CSV table of C-alpha atoms in Angstrom, one decimal:
chain,number,residue,atom,x,y,z
A,267,MET,CA,23.2,-8.2,33.6
A,268,GLU,CA,23.8,-5.1,35.7
A,269,GLY,CA,26.4,-5.7,38.1
A,270,LEU,CA,29.2,-5.8,35.6
A,271,LYS,CA,31.4,-2.5,35.3
A,272,VAL,CA,34.6,-2.7,33.6
A,273,SER,CA,36.8,0.2,36.1
A,274,ASN,CA,40.7,1.5,35.5
A,275,ALA,CA,42.4,2.4,38.4
A,276,ASN,CA,46.1,3.2,38.7
A,277,LEU,CA,47.6,0.8,41.1
A,278,THR,CA,50.7,0.1,43.3
A,279,VAL,CA,52.3,-3.3,44.1
A,280,TYR,CA,54.6,-4.2,45.8
A,281,LEU,CA,57.0,-6.4,46.2
A,282,HIS,CA,60.1,-7.9,47.7
A,283,PRO,CA,63.3,-7.5,46.6
A,284,SER,CA,63.6,-11.3,45.9
A,285,LYS,CA,61.0,-10.7,43.0
A,286,SER,CA,62.7,-7.5,41.5
A,287,ARG,CA,65.0,-10.0,38.9
A,288,ASP,CA,60.8,-11.1,37.5
A,289,ALA,CA,59.5,-8.1,38.7
A,290,SER,CA,56.8,-8.8,35.7
A,291,GLU,CA,55.2,-12.4,36.9
A,292,ALA,CA,55.2,-10.8,40.3
A,293,ILE,CA,53.4,-8.3,39.3
A,294,LEU,CA,51.2,-10.8,37.7
A,295,ARG,CA,51.0,-12.7,40.5
A,296,GLU,CA,50.0,-10.1,42.6
A,297,LEU,CA,47.0,-9.3,40.6
A,298,SER,CA,46.3,-13.0,40.0
A,299,SER,CA,45.6,-13.4,43.6
A,300,LEU,CA,42.8,-10.6,43.4
A,301,LEU,CA,40.8,-12.6,41.4
A,302,PHE,CA,37.4,-14.1,42.9
A,303,THR,CA,37.5,-12.0,46.2
A,304,PHE,CA,36.4,-8.9,47.6
A,305,SER,CA,37.8,-5.3,47.4
A,306,GLU,CA,36.5,-3.5,49.6
A,307,ALA,CA,38.4,-1.1,47.5
A,308,LEU,CA,37.4,-1.6,44.7
A,309,ASP,CA,33.2,-2.0,46.3
A,310,GLY,CA,33.4,-5.6,44.6
A,311,VAL,CA,35.0,-8.9,43.0
A,312,VAL,CA,37.3,-8.3,40.9
A,313,LEU,CA,37.3,-10.8,37.8
A,314,ALA,CA,39.4,-9.5,35.2
A,315,TYR,CA,42.3,-7.8,35.0
A,316,ASP,CA,44.2,-5.8,32.2
A,317,ILE,CA,47.2,-4.3,32.4
A,318,ASN,CA,47.7,-1.4,30.3
A,319,SER,CA,50.5,0.9,31.7
A,320,LEU,CA,53.6,-1.1,33.7
A,321,ASP,CA,56.6,1.4,34.5
A,322,ASN,CA,59.3,-1.4,36.2
A,323,LYS,CA,61.6,2.6,36.1
A,324,ALA,CA,59.4,4.7,38.6
A,325,ALA,CA,60.0,2.1,41.4
A,326,LYS,CA,60.5,2.9,45.0
A,327,ILE,CA,62.2,1.4,47.5
A,328,LEU,CA,59.9,1.7,50.7
A,329,SER,CA,61.6,2.3,53.8
A,330,GLY,CA,61.9,-0.3,56.9
A,331,VAL,CA,63.5,-3.7,58.5
A,332,ILE,CA,62.3,-5.0,54.4
A,333,PRO,CA,62.7,-3.3,51.7
A,334,TYR,CA,60.2,-3.9,49.4
A,335,PHE,CA,59.8,-2.2,46.5
A,336,GLY,CA,56.5,0.0,45.2
A,337,VAL,CA,55.9,-1.1,41.0
A,338,PRO,CA,52.7,2.1,39.6
A,339,LEU,CA,50.8,0.5,37.0
A,340,SER,CA,47.4,1.4,35.4
A,341,VAL,CA,45.3,-1.9,35.0
A,342,ASP,CA,41.2,-2.1,33.7
A,343,LEU,CA,39.0,-4.7,35.4
A,344,LEU,CA,35.9,-6.1,35.0
A,345,LEU,CA,34.1,-5.7,38.7
A,346,PHE,CA,31.3,-7.7,40.1
A,347,SER,CA,29.9,-5.0,41.7
A,348,PRO,CA,25.8,-5.6,42.9
A,349,LYS,CA,24.0,-3.1,44.2
A,350,PRO,CA,20.5,-2.6,45.5
A,351,ASP,CA,17.9,-2.8,42.5
A,352,MET,CA,19.8,-4.3,40.5
A,353,LEU,CA,18.9,-7.6,37.9
A,354,LEU,CA,21.0,-10.3,38.2
A,355,GLU,CA,20.6,-13.6,36.3
A,356,GLY,CA,21.2,-17.2,38.4
A,357,LYS,CA,21.0,-21.3,37.6
A,358,VAL,CA,18.8,-21.7,41.1
A,359,VAL,CA,20.7,-25.1,42.6
A,360,LYS,CA,18.5,-25.6,45.5
A,361,LEU,CA,15.0,-25.7,46.5
A,362,SER,CA,13.7,-26.0,49.8
A,363,GLN,CA,10.2,-24.7,51.3
A,364,GLU,CA,11.9,-21.3,52.5
A,365,SER,CA,13.8,-20.8,50.3
A,366,ILE,CA,16.4,-20.1,46.1
A,367,HIS,CA,19.5,-20.6,46.6
A,368,VAL,CA,21.5,-19.5,43.0
A,369,VAL,CA,24.5,-19.0,41.4
A,370,VAL,CA,25.4,-15.6,39.7
A,371,LEU,CA,27.8,-15.8,36.8
A,372,GLY,CA,29.4,-19.8,38.2
A,373,PHE,CA,30.7,-18.6,41.3
A,374,SER,CA,28.9,-16.4,43.7
A,375,SER,CA,25.6,-17.6,45.2
A,376,ALA,CA,22.4,-15.5,46.1
A,377,ILE,CA,19.3,-16.6,48.0
A,378,ILE,CA,15.6,-15.7,48.2
A,379,THR,CA,14.2,-16.1,50.8
A,380,GLU,CA,10.6,-17.3,51.0
A,381,LYS,CA,9.5,-13.7,52.2
A,382,ASP,CA,11.0,-12.4,49.0
A,383,ILE,CA,9.0,-14.4,46.0
A,384,ARG,CA,6.5,-13.9,44.5
A,385,GLU,CA,2.9,-14.5,45.3
A,386,GLU,CA,2.5,-15.9,42.7
A,387,PHE,CA,4.5,-18.7,43.6
A,388,VAL,CA,3.9,-21.8,45.8
A,389,TYR,CA,6.2,-24.6,46.4
A,390,LYS,CA,5.3,-28.3,45.8
A,391,ILE,CA,6.6,-32.0,45.0
A,392,LYS,CA,6.4,-33.4,41.9
A,393,HIS,CA,7.2,-36.1,40.7
A,394,GLU,CA,9.5,-36.4,43.6
A,395,GLN,CA,11.4,-32.8,42.6
A,396,ASP,CA,11.2,-29.9,44.5
A,397,VAL,CA,9.4,-26.8,42.1
A,398,TYR,CA,8.5,-23.0,42.9
A,399,ALA,CA,4.8,-23.6,40.3
A,400,SER,CA,2.7,-20.4,39.2
A,401,LYS,CA,-0.8,-20.5,40.4
A,402,SER,CA,-1.6,-18.5,37.3
A,403,HIS,CA,0.6,-20.5,34.8
A,404,LYS,CA,0.8,-23.6,34.7
A,405,ARG,CA,3.2,-24.5,33.0
A,406,HIS,CA,6.0,-21.4,34.8
A,407,VAL,CA,7.8,-23.3,36.7
A,408,ILE,CA,10.4,-22.8,39.1
A,409,LYS,CA,13.1,-26.4,39.8
A,410,VAL,CA,17.3,-27.0,40.0
A,411,GLY,CA,18.4,-25.6,36.7
A,412,THR,CA,16.5,-23.3,35.8
A,413,MET,CA,18.0,-19.3,35.6
A,414,ILE,CA,15.8,-16.5,36.9
A,415,ARG,CA,16.2,-13.3,36.8
A,416,PHE,CA,16.1,-11.7,39.9
A,417,SER,CA,16.1,-8.5,41.9
A,418,VAL,CA,19.4,-7.2,44.3
A,419,LYS,CA,17.1,-6.6,48.1
A,420,ARG,CA,21.0,-6.2,50.2
């Protein structure tokens, strides 16, 4: 699937002095706080990380009211960063006459509006279930639970 990329990043993690006794655990906790949140600096959602190098001896104390210290590290990050015109796959979780709601990678939601649904699909209610049925292929339907591939608009 497009939208996934591995990026090598050189980061500095800033820790409170009370965390100096177990700095590696504190660093893992800080990196874990990045998971499944969008980061503008990284231009994507961090899905996983792998620490390549950690240099505790290169830690520098910052001057200020509370003397935090910065630990430089090199990390491989798995990022989800969809761009326009990329193809993504997702599972349909809701259908309505105006839109199709999709979950991508189990955490990110997307909405395909009525104007972006191909004209060959018509909204119908079959057996008390909402579906988008193809006009040209009778057995081609989109319903809740269907995996679909779609193009990112924005």
